Coordinates of C-alpha atoms and ligand atoms in Angstrom, one line a residue:
X1 CA 5.0 -33.8 -21.6
X2 CA 8.2 -32.5 -20.1
X3 CA 8.1 -30.9 -16.7
X4 CA 9.8 -27.5 -16.4
X5 CA 10.8 -25.8 -13.2
X6 CA 10.3 -22.2 -14.4
X7 CA 11.6 -20.8 -11.1
X8 CA 14.9 -22.6 -11.6
X9 CA 15.0 -21.3 -15.2
X10 CA 14.5 -17.7 -14.0
X11 CA 17.6 -15.5 -13.3
X12 CA 18.7 -15.8 -9.6
X13 CA 17.6 -12.3 -8.8
X14 CA 14.1 -13.0 -10.2
X15 CA 13.8 -16.3 -8.3
X16 CA 13.8 -14.6 -4.9
X17 CA 11.9 -11.5 -6.1
X18 CA 8.5 -10.8 -4.4
X19 CA 6.2 -9.0 -6.8
X20 CA 4.4 -5.7 -5.8
X21 CA 1.3 -6.7 -4.0
X22 CA -1.8 -5.0 -5.4
X23 CA -4.6 -7.0 -3.9
X24 CA -8.2 -6.6 -5.1
X25 CA -10.4 -7.1 -2.1
X26 CA -14.0 -6.3 -2.8
X27 CA -15.3 -3.6 -0.4
X28 CA -17.8 -0.8 0.0
X29 CA -15.2 1.9 0.7
X30 CA -11.7 1.6 -1.0
X31 CA -9.1 3.6 0.8
X32 CA -6.0 1.5 0.3
X33 CA -4.2 2.6 -2.9
X34 CA -3.7 6.4 -2.5
X35 CA -6.1 7.0 -5.5
X36 CA -8.2 10.2 -5.7
X37 CA -11.9 9.7 -4.9
X38 CA -12.6 12.2 -7.6
X39 CA -11.9 12.5 -11.3
X40 CA -13.6 13.8 -14.4
X41 CA -16.9 12.2 -15.4
X42 CA -15.8 9.4 -17.8
X43 CA -19.0 9.6 -19.9
X44 CA -18.4 13.3 -20.7
X45 CA -14.8 12.7 -21.4
X46 CA -15.6 10.0 -23.9
X47 CA -18.1 12.2 -25.6
X48 CA -15.5 14.9 -26.0
X49 CA -14.5 15.2 -29.7
X50 CA -11.3 13.6 -30.9
X51 CA -10.6 11.5 -27.7
X52 CA -9.7 8.9 -30.2
X53 CA -10.5 8.8 -33.9
X54 CA -8.5 5.9 -35.2
X55 CA -7.6 2.6 -33.7
X56 CA -5.5 1.0 -36.4
X57 CA -2.5 3.4 -36.0
X58 CA 0.1 3.6 -33.3
X59 CA -0.2 6.5 -30.9
X60 CA 2.2 9.6 -31.2
X61 CA 5.5 8.0 -30.1
X62 CA 6.6 11.2 -28.5
X63 CA 3.2 12.3 -27.1
X64 CA 4.1 15.8 -28.4
X65 CA 0.8 17.5 -27.5
X66 CA 0.8 16.2 -23.9
X67 CA 4.5 17.1 -23.5
X68 CA 3.8 20.6 -24.7
X69 CA 0.9 20.9 -22.2
X70 CA 3.0 19.7 -19.3
X71 CA 5.8 22.0 -20.4
X72 CA 3.5 25.0 -20.1
X73 CA 2.0 23.8 -16.8
X74 CA 5.3 23.1 -15.1
X75 CA 7.3 25.8 -16.9
X76 CA 10.0 23.4 -18.1
X77 CA 11.2 22.8 -21.6
X78 CA 9.8 19.8 -23.6
X79 CA 13.3 18.3 -23.9
X80 CA 13.4 18.1 -20.1
X81 CA 10.3 15.9 -20.0
X82 CA 10.0 12.1 -20.5
X83 CA 6.5 10.5 -20.3
X84 CA 5.9 7.0 -18.8
X85 CA 3.2 4.5 -18.5
X86 CA 2.9 5.6 -14.9
X87 CA 5.9 6.8 -12.9
X88 CA 6.6 3.1 -12.1
X89 CA 7.7 2.7 -15.7
X90 CA 10.0 5.7 -15.4
X91 CA 11.6 4.2 -12.3
X92 CA 12.2 1.0 -14.3
X93 CA 13.7 3.1 -17.2
X94 CA 16.0 5.1 -14.8
X95 CA 17.4 1.9 -13.2
X96 CA 17.7 0.2 -16.6
X97 CA 19.5 3.2 -18.1
X98 CA 21.9 4.1 -15.2
X99 CA 22.1 0.9 -13.1
X100 CA 23.0 0.6 -9.5
X101 CA 23.8 0.8 -6.7
X102 CA 20.4 2.3 -6.0
X103 CA 20.1 4.1 -2.6
X104 CA 16.8 4.9 -0.8
X105 CA 15.6 5.4 2.7
X106 CA 13.1 3.0 4.2
X107 CA 10.3 2.7 4.7
X108 CA 9.4 4.1 1.3
X109 CA 7.7 3.2 -1.9
X110 CA 8.5 -0.5 -2.5
X111 CA 9.1 -0.3 -6.2
X112 CA 12.5 1.2 -5.9
X113 CA 13.7 -2.0 -4.3
X114 CA 11.6 -4.4 -6.4
X115 CA 12.8 -2.8 -9.7
X116 CA 16.5 -2.7 -8.5
X117 CA 16.3 -6.4 -7.8
X118 CA 14.5 -7.1 -11.1
X119 CA 17.3 -5.3 -12.9
X120 CA 19.9 -7.3 -11.0
X121 CA 21.2 -4.1 -9.2
X122 CA 22.1 -3.6 -5.6
X123 CA 19.5 -1.8 -3.5
X124 CA 20.9 0.0 -0.4
X125 CA 18.3 0.7 2.2
X126 CA 19.0 3.3 4.9
X127 CA 16.4 3.5 7.8
X128 CA 14.7 6.9 8.3
X129 CA 15.2 8.6 11.6
X130 CA 12.6 8.4 14.4
X131 CA 10.8 11.4 13.0
X132 CA 10.6 9.7 9.6
X133 CA 13.1 12.3 8.2
X134 CA 16.3 11.4 6.3
X135 CA 19.2 10.2 8.6
X136 CA 21.7 12.6 7.0
X137 CA 24.8 11.0 8.6
X138 CA 23.9 7.5 7.5
X139 CA 22.7 8.6 4.0
X140 CA 25.9 10.6 3.4
X141 CA 28.0 7.7 4.7
X142 CA 26.3 5.4 2.2
X143 CA 26.8 7.9 -0.6
X144 CA 30.6 7.9 0.2
X145 CA 30.8 4.1 0.6
X146 CA 28.7 2.9 -2.4
X147 CA 28.8 5.9 -4.7
X148 CA 25.2 5.1 -5.9
X149 CA 24.3 5.8 -9.5
X150 CA 20.7 6.6 -8.3
X151 CA 19.1 7.8 -5.1
X152 CA 15.3 7.8 -4.8
X153 CA 13.7 10.2 -2.3
X154 CA 9.9 10.1 -2.2
X155 CA 8.9 13.5 -0.7
X156 CA 6.2 13.5 0.5
X157 CA 7.2 10.0 1.4
X158 CA 4.9 7.0 0.9
X159 CA 3.9 5.5 3.4
X160 CA 4.9 8.0 6.2
X161 CA 3.2 11.0 4.6
X162 CA 5.9 13.6 5.6
X163 CA 8.2 15.7 3.4
X164 CA 11.9 15.2 4.1
X165 CA 13.7 18.4 5.3
X166 CA 14.8 20.3 2.2
X167 CA 18.2 21.1 3.7
X168 CA 18.9 17.3 4.3
X169 CA 17.8 16.5 0.7
X170 CA 20.1 19.3 -0.6
X171 CA 23.1 17.9 1.4
X172 CA 22.5 14.5 -0.3
X173 CA 22.1 16.1 -3.8
X174 CA 25.3 18.0 -3.3
X175 CA 27.3 15.0 -2.0
X176 CA 26.1 12.7 -4.7
X177 CA 28.0 12.0 -8.0
X178 CA 25.0 10.1 -9.2
X179 CA 21.4 11.1 -9.9
X180 CA 19.0 12.1 -7.1
X181 CA 15.4 11.4 -8.1
X182 CA 12.9 13.3 -6.0
X183 CA 9.7 11.4 -6.4
X184 CA 6.9 14.0 -6.1
X185 CA 3.9 11.7 -6.6
X186 CA 2.2 13.4 -3.7
X187 CA 3.5 17.0 -4.2
X188 CA 0.1 18.4 -5.2
X189 CA -1.2 17.7 -1.7
X190 CA 1.8 19.3 0.1
X191 CA 2.2 22.7 1.6
X192 CA 5.9 22.7 0.6
X193 CA 6.8 24.0 -2.9
X194 CA 8.8 20.9 -4.0
X195 CA 12.1 20.7 -5.9
X196 CA 11.0 21.8 -9.4
X197 CA 12.3 25.3 -8.9
X198 CA 15.8 23.9 -8.1
X199 CA 16.2 21.9 -11.3
X200 CA 18.4 24.6 -12.9
X201 CA 20.7 24.7 -9.9
X202 CA 21.5 21.0 -9.7
X203 CA 22.3 19.0 -12.9
X204 CA 22.0 15.6 -11.0
X205 CA 18.5 16.4 -9.8
X206 CA 15.5 14.7 -11.5
X207 CA 11.8 14.9 -10.5
X208 CA 9.0 12.3 -10.9
X209 CA 5.4 13.3 -11.0
X210 CA 2.2 11.4 -11.8
X211 CA -1.5 11.9 -12.7
X212 CA -2.3 8.8 -10.7
X213 CA -2.9 10.5 -7.3
X214 CA -5.0 13.4 -8.7
X215 CA -7.8 11.5 -10.3
X216 CA -6.3 9.5 -13.2
X217 CA -4.8 6.3 -11.9
X218 CA -6.5 4.4 -14.7
X219 CA -4.6 6.3 -17.4
X220 CA -1.1 5.4 -16.2
X221 CA 0.6 8.7 -17.0
X222 CA 3.8 9.7 -15.2
X223 CA 6.5 12.2 -16.1
X224 CA 10.2 12.5 -15.4
X225 CA 11.6 16.0 -15.5
X226 CA 15.4 16.6 -15.6
X227 CA 18.4 17.8 -17.5
X228 CA 17.9 17.2 -21.3
X229 CA 21.1 15.1 -21.3
X230 CA 19.6 12.8 -18.6
X231 CA 16.3 12.6 -20.4
X232 CA 18.1 11.7 -23.6
X233 CA 19.8 8.7 -21.9
X234 CA 16.6 7.4 -20.3
X235 CA 14.7 7.8 -23.5
X236 CA 17.1 5.3 -25.1
X237 CA 15.5 2.5 -23.1
X238 CA 11.9 3.6 -23.4
X239 CA 9.7 1.2 -25.2
X240 CA 8.2 2.5 -28.5
X241 CA 4.7 3.9 -28.1
X242 CA 4.8 3.5 -24.3
X243 CA 1.9 5.9 -23.7
X244 CA -1.3 4.7 -25.4
X245 CA -3.5 7.1 -27.5
X246 CA -6.4 7.1 -25.1
X247 CA -4.2 8.0 -22.1
X248 CA -2.5 10.8 -24.0
X249 CA -5.8 12.3 -25.1
X250 CA -7.6 12.0 -21.8
X251 CA -4.6 13.4 -20.0
X252 CA -4.9 16.5 -22.2
X253 CA -8.5 16.8 -21.2
X254 CA -7.4 16.6 -17.6
X255 CA -5.0 19.5 -18.0
X256 CA -7.8 21.6 -19.8
X257 CA -9.8 21.2 -16.6
X258 CA -7.0 22.2 -14.2
X259 CA -9.2 24.4 -12.1
X260 CA -11.5 21.5 -11.3
X261 CA -8.6 19.3 -10.5
X262 CA -7.2 22.0 -8.2
X263 CA -10.5 22.3 -6.3
X264 CA -10.6 18.5 -5.9
X265 CA -7.1 18.6 -4.4
X266 CA -8.2 21.3 -2.0
X267 CA -11.2 19.1 -0.9
X268 CA -8.8 16.3 -0.3
X269 CA -6.4 18.3 1.8
X270 CA -9.1 19.8 3.9
X271 CA -10.7 16.3 4.5
X272 CA -7.2 15.2 5.5
X273 CA -7.1 17.7 8.3
X274 CA -10.6 16.6 9.5
X275 CA -9.7 12.9 9.3
X276 CA -6.5 13.6 11.3
X277 CA -8.5 15.2 14.1
X278 CA -11.0 12.3 14.1
X279 CA -8.2 9.7 14.2
X280 CA -6.6 11.6 17.0
X281 CA -9.9 11.3 19.0
X282 CA -10.1 7.5 18.8
X283 CA -8.8 5.4 21.7
X284 CA -5.8 3.3 20.6
X285 CA -5.0 5.1 17.4
X286 CA -2.6 8.0 16.8
X287 CA -2.1 9.6 13.4
X288 CA 1.1 11.1 11.9
X289 CA 0.9 14.5 10.2
X290 CA 0.6 14.2 6.5
X291 CA 1.5 16.2 3.4
X292 CA 0.0 13.6 1.1
X293 CA -3.4 12.2 0.2
X294 CA -3.2 9.6 2.9
X295 CA -2.6 9.3 6.7
X296 CA -0.4 6.9 8.4
X297 CA -1.6 6.0 11.9
X298 CA -0.6 3.7 14.7
X299 CA -3.3 1.3 16.0
X300 CA -3.2 -1.1 18.8
X301 CA -3.5 -4.6 17.4
X302 CA -3.3 -3.2 13.9
X303 CA -3.7 -6.6 12.1
X304 CA -6.9 -7.3 13.9
X305 CA -8.2 -3.7 13.3
X306 CA -7.4 -4.1 9.6
X307 CA -9.3 -7.4 9.4
X308 CA -12.3 -6.0 11.3
X309 CA -12.4 -3.0 8.9
X310 CA -12.6 -5.3 5.9
X311 CA -15.6 -7.1 7.6
X312 CA -17.2 -3.6 8.0
X313 CA -16.6 -3.0 4.2
X314 CA -13.6 -0.7 4.4
X315 CA -10.2 -1.5 2.8
X316 CA -7.1 0.4 3.9
X317 CA -3.5 -0.6 3.8
X318 CA -1.8 -2.8 6.4
X319 CA 1.8 -1.9 6.5
X320 CA 2.7 -5.2 8.2
X321 CA 6.4 -5.5 8.9
X322 CA 7.4 -2.1 7.3
X323 CA 6.2 -0.1 10.3
X324 CA 5.0 -2.0 13.3
X325 CA 1.3 -1.6 14.2
X326 CA 0.8 1.0 11.5
X327 CA -2.0 1.3 9.0
X328 CA -2.4 3.7 6.1
X329 CA -5.7 5.2 5.0
X330 CA -6.2 7.1 1.8
X331 CA -8.4 10.3 2.0
X332 CA -11.7 9.6 0.4
X333 CA -14.9 11.7 -0.1
X334 CA -16.4 13.2 3.1
X335 CA -19.0 10.3 3.0
X336 CA -16.3 7.6 2.6
X337 CA -14.2 9.2 5.4
X338 CA -17.2 9.2 7.7
X339 CA -18.0 5.6 6.9
X340 CA -14.3 4.7 7.7
X341 CA -14.2 6.6 11.0
X342 CA -17.5 5.0 12.1
X343 CA -16.1 1.5 11.2
X344 CA -12.8 2.3 12.9
X345 CA -14.5 3.4 16.1
X346 CA -16.2 0.0 16.2
X347 CA -13.0 -1.9 15.2
X348 CA -10.4 0.0 17.3
X349 CA -12.2 1.0 20.5
X350 CA -14.4 4.1 20.5
X351 CA -13.8 7.7 21.3
X352 CA -11.0 8.8 23.7
Ligands
PMP1 N1 5.9 7.0 -6.5 C1 5.3 6.9 -5.3 C2 5.9 7.5 -4.1 C3 4.1 6.2 -5.2 O1 3.5 6.0 -4.0 C4 3.5 5.6 -6.3 C5 2.2 4.9 -6.3 N2 1.9 4.2 -5.2 C6 4.2 5.8 -7.5 C7 5.4 6.5 -7.6 C8 3.7 5.1 -8.8 O2 2.7 5.8 -9.4 P1 2.2 5.6 -10.9 O3 0.8 5.2 -10.7 O4 2.4 6.9 -11.6 O5 3.0 4.5 -11.4

């Protein structure tokens, strides 16, 4: 049989591409992926009438019911909404539709860079300032120099947890001739009101949201909100039936139980404050304030702490080279958080 070097066969931009790392490490307490520790009881959801009543037909290609529900919830018109198989897919569609250069601050969500490279587009990375805020001068200089088609601002930012200053974001939106996508995956956990209210003021502003962080990561439902003209262009590259029928229908159930979802979010944000104080008390670790469902913290010998935590049955995120000696922990249930803190005291060096 012929031998084929598939790497050589791949396009040059794919040859050097490193895929997104989503490692499955078995553990007692999983606090690595910014998922919610809560959801709706799956058994009750599946008993709910009409979750799915036919398997042989394609799902609603436009997900009309879900769009209508989101439209009511976010108070935006349905023609300003595009649904994706997770917001990841919408990032792919945005870059496919508009191309590059693509500008984003770093460290941030790695998919902006991975998808830019996958699409053969130039990714421009501008370091955040020391306080993890946008470096306005450098960002504006890059806007002038490269005239990016797309700018991604994750606010609250993953993995740093802070929101960027609104006035700095506005300066970038005003200076940009291209589209500025404010990725609000973690907005439900933030004390800031986010950029949705500004959509009518800036035509080049688009917003990304997701159900993944508020209890429904398994569904893969994300939404892009923006000017109907922008949505129309992105919709051209959307794959037919990109949102499966089960996800559409369970997402509807989630919105019907919004009160419960809101109370779960409240639990997470109050646990975040408790976890912050606990982390602050441990010798050798120092947490950064967070507006998201995770906390970034510095730890002496972070690699060793990360490995020891795995041995104790706790999986968190090692940020490796992105931020030196930093680890990221997702907020879990009170019990999970207690388990983590106990294991961390053992792994990092006890109380201060
Ligand atoms: N944006 C940010 C900032 C994220 O952190 C993530 C998930 N890690 C996503 C988007 C992707 O979310 P989804 O599950 O909706 O694809």
